[in-house]
């Protein structure tokens, strides 16, 4: 609405003066940008270069009503994630379009009937338009819709709906039935080879990340029978799925078979669906389809499409979120147990698997399926004071090892156990194991617990870690890490081990991995640069890592731990 648009503009202007009357420095610092909210035309907004991201979000909250913590601001496909950072550090300039992505959806249920009488149900954000609904249908409709063309129409009450019309404006009645004709492009190619389905996940940017570019789905039902509604994707038949994963899949199948359709989560930046058990009373799993990740083709939250295949965080790929979710679970070994088949590991990543799942009762989608963990909210809802040191440290160890680029407070669930102690549950690992350290951020970095030393038990666990074994383990499960992701894992594991051995705290180590400001490289980035400058072109990876190791040692020598290392 007009009033909202106007509210953005004059906020910096004194009513009696025009913009031209601004005093020198303020005028120079003022930047006119456009804020793009899904389903509405971009609106002008004037900010100062010195404004922090948090203050821009606060203004958006004041004028648009979206709570600060539920906003993600995206410029050129990358999130402006640091709330304390001035906008000028992100290089925001006149005319830039800032995309607002709301992590909280305003969902609307829509019933759709095809010409041949088939019925579908969708949940769509009210702020999306008809064009978006069509693109969703194009992917999620069934084979009947295959032969239909792009210009097929959606109709409501005998009226043809225009592409730009908002879902909110179509009808006020909740039971709106929209008649449609639409085509269905393929997203993931499947091919029948003997009794198996060979699936190629379409990710043109970085195919080498999936072994042989294809994945074998083992049919859970005998050949000729109906496919199971959820099937784990198993690349290596020798890799056993943990019993927790199998149990979770079985209960989610029971829920689907009893007719309980997965419910879309109101929270999250991508498509996140809660699957129920056979009673329909309890959430048992969380399904995140590959094609609905932030910046992927069918993202339901209004994320702009990625233009170059890079994900919302630097050094990650759109379409690989599910692999990273599974990798985080696989690499979260239980103490003393590196093999597959473990339940919950040292850091408590919920059991997670790559699956093909029936979506909305008709088409299949690929994605990650994670055990639903009962919780009392996330760290976004409470201060960190009540969290036990051990709980914070287990998250810190995970984030440092995996160079997690998305550890915000909403991605740590809190469960209050009996006796009121809090357990922390790390979720959402779609942006771990990046190709570079640039976007590493750790919510816990400034929590007091991060300044405590690791316990002996944690130090023993850290000592047992081995990046080479981890890379092999992922390969065994079918994910061949790209050389740059493997390098990041090797260096972060090396730093964690060296730091812990010297008595450094999670804060000390985390500060080496995270940039202090957006535009200043982190210590680890400087160390890598120094090593790159020191070695000759064509040097082996091993020699390069030795060089990194020496530079880290030198850096840590100059680092004075808060307490002397143990045993010295
Ligand atoms: N394993 C889980 N158990 C219980 N709840 C979960 C689990 N995974 C996700 N959720 C719930 O779903 C919401 C969205 O999930 P998630 O954070 O993984 O999504 P996302 O799209 O990657 O988004 P974002 O990082 O922007 O929040 C979470 O805030 C949480 O409430």
XYZ file of C-alpha atoms and ligand atoms in Angstrom:
599
model
C 0.000 0.000 0.000
C 0.978 3.587 -0.728
C 1.253 4.641 2.914
C 3.854 1.972 3.568
C 5.890 2.958 0.539
C 5.945 6.584 1.551
C 6.867 5.757 5.088
C 10.197 4.448 3.873
C 11.284 7.531 2.009
C 11.050 10.546 4.273
C 12.382 8.881 7.371
C 15.721 10.657 7.081
C 14.222 13.922 5.912
C 13.152 16.759 8.107
C 9.611 17.633 6.913
C 10.405 21.322 6.340
C 13.438 20.700 4.146
C 13.906 18.871 0.914
C 16.693 16.351 0.378
C 18.758 19.066 -1.332
C 19.042 20.997 1.917
C 20.943 18.205 3.630
C 24.204 19.144 5.248
C 27.323 17.831 3.487
C 28.322 14.604 5.200
C 24.798 13.322 5.761
C 23.872 13.914 2.139
C 26.963 12.141 0.905
C 26.299 9.188 3.118
C 22.659 8.815 2.093
C 21.903 5.884 -0.217
C 18.647 5.351 -2.088
C 17.924 1.657 -2.471
C 14.880 -0.414 -3.369
C 13.374 -2.961 -1.063
C 11.819 -5.937 -2.847
C 9.145 -7.771 -0.895
C 7.690 -10.907 -2.532
C 4.609 -10.193 -4.596
C 4.901 -6.377 -4.493
C 6.824 -3.885 -6.633
C 10.196 -2.775 -5.180
C 9.807 0.264 -2.967
C 12.337 3.051 -2.476
C 14.073 3.321 0.860
C 16.678 5.810 1.966
C 19.443 4.618 4.269
C 22.718 6.006 5.551
C 25.959 4.189 4.862
C 26.577 4.099 8.590
C 23.184 2.510 9.372
C 23.584 -0.986 10.696
C 21.778 -3.935 9.117
C 19.888 -4.246 12.429
C 18.614 -0.670 12.189
C 17.457 -1.205 8.588
C 15.621 -4.322 9.744
C 14.092 -2.367 12.608
C 12.724 0.189 10.177
C 11.309 -2.577 8.027
C 9.701 -4.000 11.161
C 8.195 -0.588 12.000
C 6.751 -0.012 8.566
C 6.028 -3.478 7.270
C 5.391 -5.323 10.491
C 7.856 -8.189 9.945
C 9.746 -8.984 13.147
C 13.488 -8.284 12.883
C 14.553 -11.834 13.778
C 12.392 -13.268 10.988
C 13.924 -11.071 8.278
C 16.737 -12.039 5.952
C 18.076 -9.266 3.697
C 19.624 -10.470 0.462
C 21.775 -8.408 -1.926
C 22.964 -9.949 -5.204
C 22.100 -13.391 -3.940
C 23.956 -13.123 -0.642
C 22.577 -12.585 2.786
C 23.572 -9.483 4.716
C 23.785 -11.578 7.838
C 25.779 -9.419 10.232
C 23.362 -7.300 12.161
C 26.012 -5.005 13.641
C 27.628 -4.283 10.329
C 27.118 -0.858 8.685
C 25.417 -1.158 5.287
C 28.342 0.549 3.552
C 30.592 -2.388 4.442
C 28.375 -4.573 2.284
C 28.949 -2.127 -0.572
C 25.303 -1.046 -0.713
C 24.990 1.656 -3.396
C 22.315 3.868 -4.915
C 19.823 1.894 -6.973
C 20.627 -1.486 -5.388
C 17.696 -3.821 -4.877
C 17.592 -5.410 -1.453
C 15.414 -8.526 -1.274
C 13.489 -9.050 1.916
C 12.907 -12.689 2.739
C 10.607 -13.437 5.596
C 11.427 -16.506 7.637
C 7.822 -16.638 8.798
C 5.155 -17.384 6.245
C 1.571 -16.221 6.042
C 0.178 -19.377 4.523
C -3.060 -19.851 2.705
C -4.584 -23.207 1.773
C -5.741 -23.429 -1.826
C -7.712 -26.258 -3.368
C -7.167 -26.772 -7.047
C -9.127 -28.886 -9.513
C -7.897 -29.823 -12.994
C -10.071 -30.033 -16.097
C -10.162 -33.794 -15.684
C -11.430 -33.465 -12.119
C -8.203 -34.209 -10.211
C -7.875 -32.340 -6.945
C -4.741 -30.926 -5.356
C -4.176 -28.923 -2.230
C -1.417 -26.346 -1.798
C -0.256 -24.047 0.933
C 0.984 -20.810 -0.521
C 2.210 -17.640 1.091
C -0.461 -14.946 0.717
C 2.088 -12.500 -0.601
C 2.927 -14.711 -3.609
C 1.304 -14.136 -6.978
C -0.499 -16.333 -9.483
C 2.649 -16.762 -11.575
C 4.370 -18.314 -8.570
C 1.425 -20.640 -7.969
C 1.659 -21.746 -11.597
C 5.359 -22.464 -11.293
C 4.679 -24.502 -8.168
C 1.988 -26.480 -9.949
C 4.235 -26.987 -12.941
C 6.598 -28.916 -10.734
C 4.185 -30.563 -8.375
C 1.332 -31.445 -10.740
C 1.140 -34.973 -12.120
C 1.876 -36.584 -15.493
C -1.580 -35.606 -16.803
C -0.305 -32.085 -17.012
C 2.793 -32.974 -19.010
C 1.513 -32.088 -22.462
C 0.052 -28.734 -21.491
C 1.782 -25.481 -22.400
C 3.109 -22.404 -20.665
C 0.137 -20.173 -21.429
C -2.346 -22.387 -19.608
C -4.601 -20.479 -17.313
C -5.768 -20.564 -13.752
C -9.388 -19.706 -13.246
C -11.358 -18.672 -10.207
C -15.137 -18.312 -10.257
C -15.141 -18.285 -14.039
C -12.571 -15.437 -14.178
C -9.098 -15.948 -15.594
C -6.446 -14.987 -13.061
C -3.595 -12.744 -14.185
C -0.003 -13.719 -13.384
C 0.633 -10.658 -11.217
C -2.460 -11.059 -9.006
C -1.639 -11.764 -5.361
C -2.943 -14.893 -3.656
C -4.281 -12.645 -0.886
C -6.462 -10.839 -3.434
C -7.983 -13.877 -5.125
C -10.679 -14.666 -2.639
C -11.464 -14.074 0.987
C -13.023 -17.468 1.359
C -10.734 -20.144 2.700
C -12.215 -22.808 0.455
C -11.389 -21.047 -2.799
C -11.284 -23.611 -5.606
C -9.175 -22.565 -8.556
C -9.511 -24.376 -11.891
C -6.287 -24.815 -13.722
C -4.394 -26.095 -16.726
C -0.651 -26.162 -16.415
C 2.500 -27.881 -17.698
C 5.084 -29.763 -15.652
C 8.809 -29.429 -16.362
C 11.160 -32.088 -15.036
C 13.385 -31.147 -12.085
C 15.160 -34.353 -11.246
C 15.670 -36.985 -13.935
C 14.893 -40.589 -13.109
C 15.626 -43.633 -15.181
C 14.684 -47.265 -14.632
C 17.703 -49.582 -14.740
C 16.906 -53.209 -13.901
C 15.013 -53.022 -10.641
C 16.561 -49.760 -9.487
C 15.694 -46.202 -10.194
C 18.727 -44.155 -11.165
C 18.241 -40.567 -10.245
C 20.240 -37.629 -11.522
C 19.905 -34.547 -9.394
C 19.954 -31.619 -11.780
C 22.656 -29.295 -10.511
C 24.514 -27.972 -13.552
C 26.996 -25.886 -11.591
C 28.840 -28.541 -9.627
C 28.078 -32.028 -10.806
C 31.209 -33.631 -9.419
C 29.894 -33.284 -5.899
C 27.536 -36.192 -6.381
C 29.409 -39.355 -7.085
C 28.936 -40.434 -10.719
C 26.382 -37.638 -10.988
C 23.756 -40.132 -10.038
C 22.253 -41.796 -7.076
C 20.726 -45.217 -6.793
C 17.436 -45.545 -5.019
C 16.965 -48.943 -3.481
C 13.328 -49.903 -3.799
C 11.854 -50.682 -0.405
C 9.073 -52.726 -2.010
C 9.536 -55.700 -4.348
C 9.793 -54.976 -8.086
C 6.411 -54.500 -9.673
C 4.831 -53.307 -6.397
C 3.900 -49.718 -5.660
C 6.935 -47.618 -4.639
C 7.074 -46.786 -0.944
C 6.048 -43.181 -0.228
C 9.478 -42.534 1.320
C 12.628 -44.266 0.149
C 16.113 -43.623 1.482
C 18.628 -42.821 -1.220
C 21.530 -45.172 -0.838
C 24.538 -44.722 -3.082
C 26.698 -47.399 -1.530
C 24.834 -50.532 -0.593
C 27.453 -51.272 2.054
C 26.580 -48.069 3.898
C 24.049 -49.003 6.569
C 21.414 -46.559 7.666
C 21.185 -46.162 11.435
C 18.239 -47.788 13.173
C 17.082 -44.299 14.229
C 16.885 -43.263 10.581
C 14.997 -46.438 9.625
C 12.542 -45.966 12.504
C 11.950 -42.347 11.531
C 11.284 -43.309 7.892
C 8.904 -46.079 8.957
C 6.851 -43.765 11.185
C 6.716 -41.058 8.525
C 5.536 -43.658 5.970
C 2.857 -44.814 8.425
C 1.694 -41.197 8.750
C 1.509 -40.700 4.974
C -0.285 -44.009 4.489
C -2.897 -42.964 7.020
C -3.505 -39.819 4.996
C -1.642 -37.248 7.105
C -0.225 -34.755 4.635
C 3.018 -33.076 5.741
C 2.412 -29.628 7.164
C 4.568 -26.776 5.929
C 6.494 -25.047 8.707
C 5.635 -21.400 9.164
C 9.317 -20.801 9.899
C 12.393 -21.206 7.750
C 13.795 -19.692 4.577
C 13.167 -22.769 2.467
C 10.347 -25.288 2.138
C 10.251 -27.214 5.438
C 7.546 -29.862 6.019
C 6.638 -31.640 9.234
C 5.659 -35.276 8.736
C 3.369 -37.027 11.198
C 3.265 -40.483 12.719
C 0.463 -43.010 12.141
C -1.820 -41.241 14.632
C -1.392 -37.869 12.966
C -0.819 -36.441 16.467
C 2.932 -36.286 16.588
C 5.578 -34.806 14.300
C 8.201 -37.431 13.547
C 10.310 -35.984 10.753
C 11.191 -32.779 8.933
C 11.409 -32.928 5.120
C 13.322 -30.234 3.218
C 12.980 -30.691 -0.562
C 16.017 -29.825 -2.699
C 14.019 -27.708 -5.151
C 12.586 -25.504 -2.387
C 15.878 -24.452 -0.798
C 16.541 -20.728 -0.577
C 17.333 -19.475 -4.114
C 16.221 -22.735 -5.760
C 13.513 -22.775 -8.392
C 10.517 -23.583 -6.200
C 11.444 -21.766 -3.003
C 8.124 -20.899 -1.352
C 9.338 -17.810 0.536
C 10.163 -15.392 -2.221
C 13.921 -15.843 -2.347
C 15.338 -14.483 -5.605
C 16.691 -17.216 -7.911
C 20.434 -17.788 -7.818
C 22.026 -16.509 -11.023
C 25.323 -18.366 -10.764
C 24.382 -21.433 -8.738
C 26.016 -20.130 -5.559
C 23.800 -20.459 -2.492
C 22.785 -17.726 -0.078
C 26.063 -18.191 1.777
C 29.361 -17.831 -0.046
C 31.045 -21.063 -0.984
C 27.838 -23.137 -0.997
C 25.694 -24.396 -3.883
C 21.956 -24.213 -4.416
C 20.610 -27.748 -4.424
C 23.280 -29.140 -2.112
C 21.629 -28.181 1.167
C 20.226 -31.689 1.643
C 23.658 -33.278 1.104
C 25.185 -30.927 3.657
C 22.403 -31.722 6.165
C 23.157 -35.432 5.812
C 26.939 -34.863 5.892
C 26.630 -33.021 9.221
C 24.840 -36.056 10.704
C 27.314 -38.543 9.265
C 30.308 -36.566 10.523
C 28.833 -36.047 13.984
C 30.385 -39.288 15.259
C 29.542 -40.670 18.621
C 32.542 -40.666 20.955
C 34.872 -43.474 19.914
C 32.659 -44.570 17.029
C 33.455 -43.384 13.552
C 31.459 -46.049 11.743
C 28.036 -45.550 10.255
C 25.087 -46.893 12.139
C 25.364 -44.593 15.132
C 22.316 -42.979 16.650
C 23.067 -39.502 17.916
C 26.635 -38.221 17.915
C 28.784 -35.998 20.125
C 27.091 -32.748 19.058
C 23.561 -34.140 18.882
C 22.779 -33.536 15.188
C 19.367 -35.215 14.765
C 19.411 -38.374 12.589
C 19.168 -37.258 8.955
C 18.989 -39.053 5.600
C 18.652 -38.252 1.926
C 15.263 -39.491 0.718
C 12.781 -39.489 -2.101
C 9.423 -38.676 -0.610
C 5.886 -38.458 -1.855
C 4.966 -34.798 -1.862
C 1.392 -33.581 -1.590
C 0.114 -37.049 -2.343
C 1.114 -37.204 -5.987
C 4.669 -36.346 -7.106
C 7.975 -37.393 -5.558
C 10.586 -34.932 -4.331
C 14.163 -35.393 -3.213
C 15.441 -33.845 -0.051
C 16.724 -34.328 3.476
C 14.594 -36.046 6.092
C 15.535 -35.233 9.665
C 14.142 -36.587 12.905
C 11.748 -34.105 14.493
C 13.089 -33.163 17.932
C 10.649 -32.082 20.633
C 11.692 -28.625 21.844
C 10.742 -25.578 23.875
C 11.740 -23.039 21.248
C 15.078 -21.928 19.886
C 17.918 -19.779 21.213
C 16.187 -16.904 19.440
C 13.523 -16.984 22.146
C 15.807 -16.826 25.188
C 19.103 -15.493 26.456
C 22.062 -17.879 26.654
C 22.514 -17.661 30.436
C 20.784 -20.914 31.291
C 22.678 -23.054 28.761
C 25.166 -25.498 30.304
C 28.772 -24.981 29.181
C 28.946 -28.550 27.862
C 25.915 -27.970 25.618
C 27.384 -24.792 24.143
C 30.755 -26.485 23.610
C 29.278 -29.427 21.708
C 27.689 -26.975 19.250
C 30.938 -24.995 19.033
C 32.951 -28.129 18.205
C 30.504 -28.984 15.406
C 30.453 -25.475 13.931
C 34.243 -25.122 14.007
C 34.795 -28.555 12.399
C 32.242 -27.953 9.667
C 32.970 -24.221 9.215
C 29.237 -23.625 9.525
C 28.113 -20.502 7.671
C 24.593 -20.348 9.122
C 24.660 -20.807 12.879
C 22.120 -18.197 13.862
C 20.102 -18.442 17.080
C 17.070 -19.909 15.299
C 19.137 -22.913 14.291
C 19.738 -24.130 17.841
C 16.638 -25.669 19.415
C 16.329 -25.729 23.200
C 14.779 -28.576 25.111
C 14.185 -28.104 28.813
C 14.724 -31.385 30.489
C 13.523 -32.431 33.904
C 15.320 -30.536 36.641
C 15.154 -27.549 34.286
C 18.553 -28.089 32.656
C 18.591 -27.102 29.010
C 19.668 -29.334 26.164
C 20.708 -27.689 22.908
C 19.870 -29.324 19.564
C 21.701 -28.117 16.459
C 19.559 -28.099 13.289
C 19.746 -26.686 9.776
C 23.176 -27.645 8.445
C 22.497 -26.778 4.809
C 25.353 -24.272 4.816
C 28.091 -26.249 6.502
C 31.250 -27.511 4.745
C 31.506 -24.465 2.453
C 34.250 -24.007 -0.154
C 35.677 -21.029 1.732
C 35.585 -19.513 5.208
C 34.177 -16.149 4.170
C 30.661 -16.478 5.622
C 31.447 -18.389 8.830
C 29.285 -17.038 11.635
C 28.730 -18.496 15.069
C 25.898 -17.262 17.244
C 27.616 -18.635 20.366
C 30.871 -16.715 19.823
C 29.986 -13.975 22.296
C 28.189 -16.164 24.798
C 30.027 -16.395 28.151
C 30.256 -20.210 27.907
C 32.427 -19.856 24.796
C 35.178 -18.332 26.947
C 35.424 -21.392 29.175
C 38.002 -24.062 28.435
C 36.977 -27.374 26.895
C 36.468 -30.233 29.365
C 38.808 -33.252 29.276
C 36.053 -35.290 27.644
C 35.642 -32.748 24.856
C 39.395 -32.504 24.366
C 39.579 -36.295 24.037
C 36.840 -36.187 21.393
C 38.623 -33.417 19.488
C 41.863 -35.433 19.609
C 40.047 -38.384 18.022
C 38.949 -36.337 15.002
C 40.624 -36.993 11.665
C 39.685 -34.985 8.570
C 41.040 -37.643 6.178
C 38.817 -40.272 7.794
C 35.872 -37.870 7.588
C 36.436 -37.283 3.877
C 36.609 -41.059 3.343
C 33.442 -41.550 5.348
C 31.530 -39.055 3.218
C 32.894 -40.746 0.085
C 31.711 -44.098 1.429
C 28.224 -42.586 1.740
C 28.384 -41.211 -1.789
C 29.481 -37.616 -1.407
C 32.824 -36.821 -2.983
C 33.686 -33.471 -1.418
C 34.988 -30.933 -3.923
C 38.683 -30.149 -3.395
C 37.893 -26.737 -1.921
C 35.309 -28.109 0.562
C 37.782 -30.849 1.539
C 40.481 -28.209 2.115
C 38.143 -26.220 4.393
C 37.325 -29.361 6.407
C 41.019 -30.232 6.731
C 42.000 -26.751 7.848
C 39.134 -26.291 10.306
C 39.803 -29.717 11.868
C 43.517 -28.870 12.063
C 42.804 -25.553 13.780
C 40.355 -27.130 16.236
C 42.861 -29.817 17.202
C 45.807 -27.451 17.549
C 43.711 -24.885 19.441
C 42.273 -27.419 21.877
C 45.726 -28.908 22.489
C 47.010 -25.461 23.439
C 44.154 -24.808 25.846
C 42.325 -22.321 23.654
C 38.620 -21.734 24.272
C 35.870 -21.999 21.629
C 35.867 -18.192 21.595
C 39.604 -18.048 20.850
C 39.262 -20.555 17.999
C 35.973 -19.165 16.695
C 37.509 -15.697 16.431
C 40.185 -17.072 14.132
C 37.529 -18.542 11.819
C 35.001 -15.697 11.718
C 35.458 -12.303 10.140
C 35.196 -9.463 12.625
C 33.677 -7.185 9.984
C 32.376 -8.080 6.548
C 35.208 -6.530 4.629
C 38.132 -7.609 6.728
C 39.390 -11.135 6.094
C 39.378 -13.454 9.075
C 42.657 -14.663 10.588
C 42.196 -18.061 8.934
C 41.662 -16.411 5.547
C 44.890 -14.449 6.054
C 46.714 -17.648 7.017
C 45.463 -19.424 3.863
C 46.479 -16.444 1.744
C 49.938 -16.453 3.295
C 50.294 -20.172 2.573
C 49.112 -19.685 -1.027
C 51.710 -16.957 -1.505
C 54.416 -19.135 0.003
C 53.991 -22.276 -2.111
C 54.864 -22.674 -5.781
C 52.078 -23.207 -8.305
C 51.353 -26.893 -8.693
C 52.398 -27.733 -5.123
C 50.655 -30.822 -3.762
C 47.727 -30.418 -1.374
C 49.738 -32.145 1.352
C 52.590 -29.679 1.112
C 50.125 -26.804 1.035
C 48.501 -28.105 4.232
C 51.889 -28.480 5.890
C 52.539 -24.835 5.106
C 49.154 -23.881 6.584
C 49.985 -25.982 9.636
C 53.276 -24.139 10.189
C 51.635 -20.744 9.856
C 48.873 -21.742 12.282
C 51.519 -22.940 14.777
C 53.334 -19.640 14.483
C 50.096 -17.734 14.921
C 49.086 -19.773 17.988
C 52.515 -19.260 19.560
C 51.780 -15.572 19.656
C 48.339 -16.331 21.058
C 48.140 -16.194 24.795
C 45.481 -18.603 26.063
C 43.460 -17.494 29.058
C 44.712 -20.515 30.951
C 47.917 -22.444 30.384
C 47.462 -25.656 28.394
C 46.992 -28.814 30.398
C 50.043 -30.747 31.486
C 52.467 -27.882 30.953
N 14.805 -31.574 13.479
C 13.892 -30.677 13.833
N 13.121 -30.880 14.921
C 12.171 -29.980 15.281
N 11.919 -28.848 14.598
C 12.646 -28.587 13.510
C 13.686 -29.477 13.063
N 14.244 -28.962 11.957
C 13.591 -27.809 11.712
N 12.636 -27.562 12.636
C 11.722 -26.404 12.705
O 11.493 -25.901 11.416
C 11.926 -24.540 11.312
C 12.593 -24.302 9.977
O 13.663 -25.210 9.802
P 15.109 -24.760 9.334
O 15.657 -23.715 10.237
O 15.897 -25.999 9.166
O 14.756 -24.118 7.946
P 15.487 -23.209 6.902
O 14.547 -23.029 5.789
O 16.816 -23.759 6.587
O 15.604 -21.813 7.606
P 16.266 -20.706 8.502
O 17.707 -20.984 8.739
O 16.049 -19.456 7.764
O 15.493 -20.721 9.796
C 12.887 -24.350 12.476
O 12.900 -23.033 12.909
C 12.330 -25.293 13.520
O 11.315 -24.655 14.237
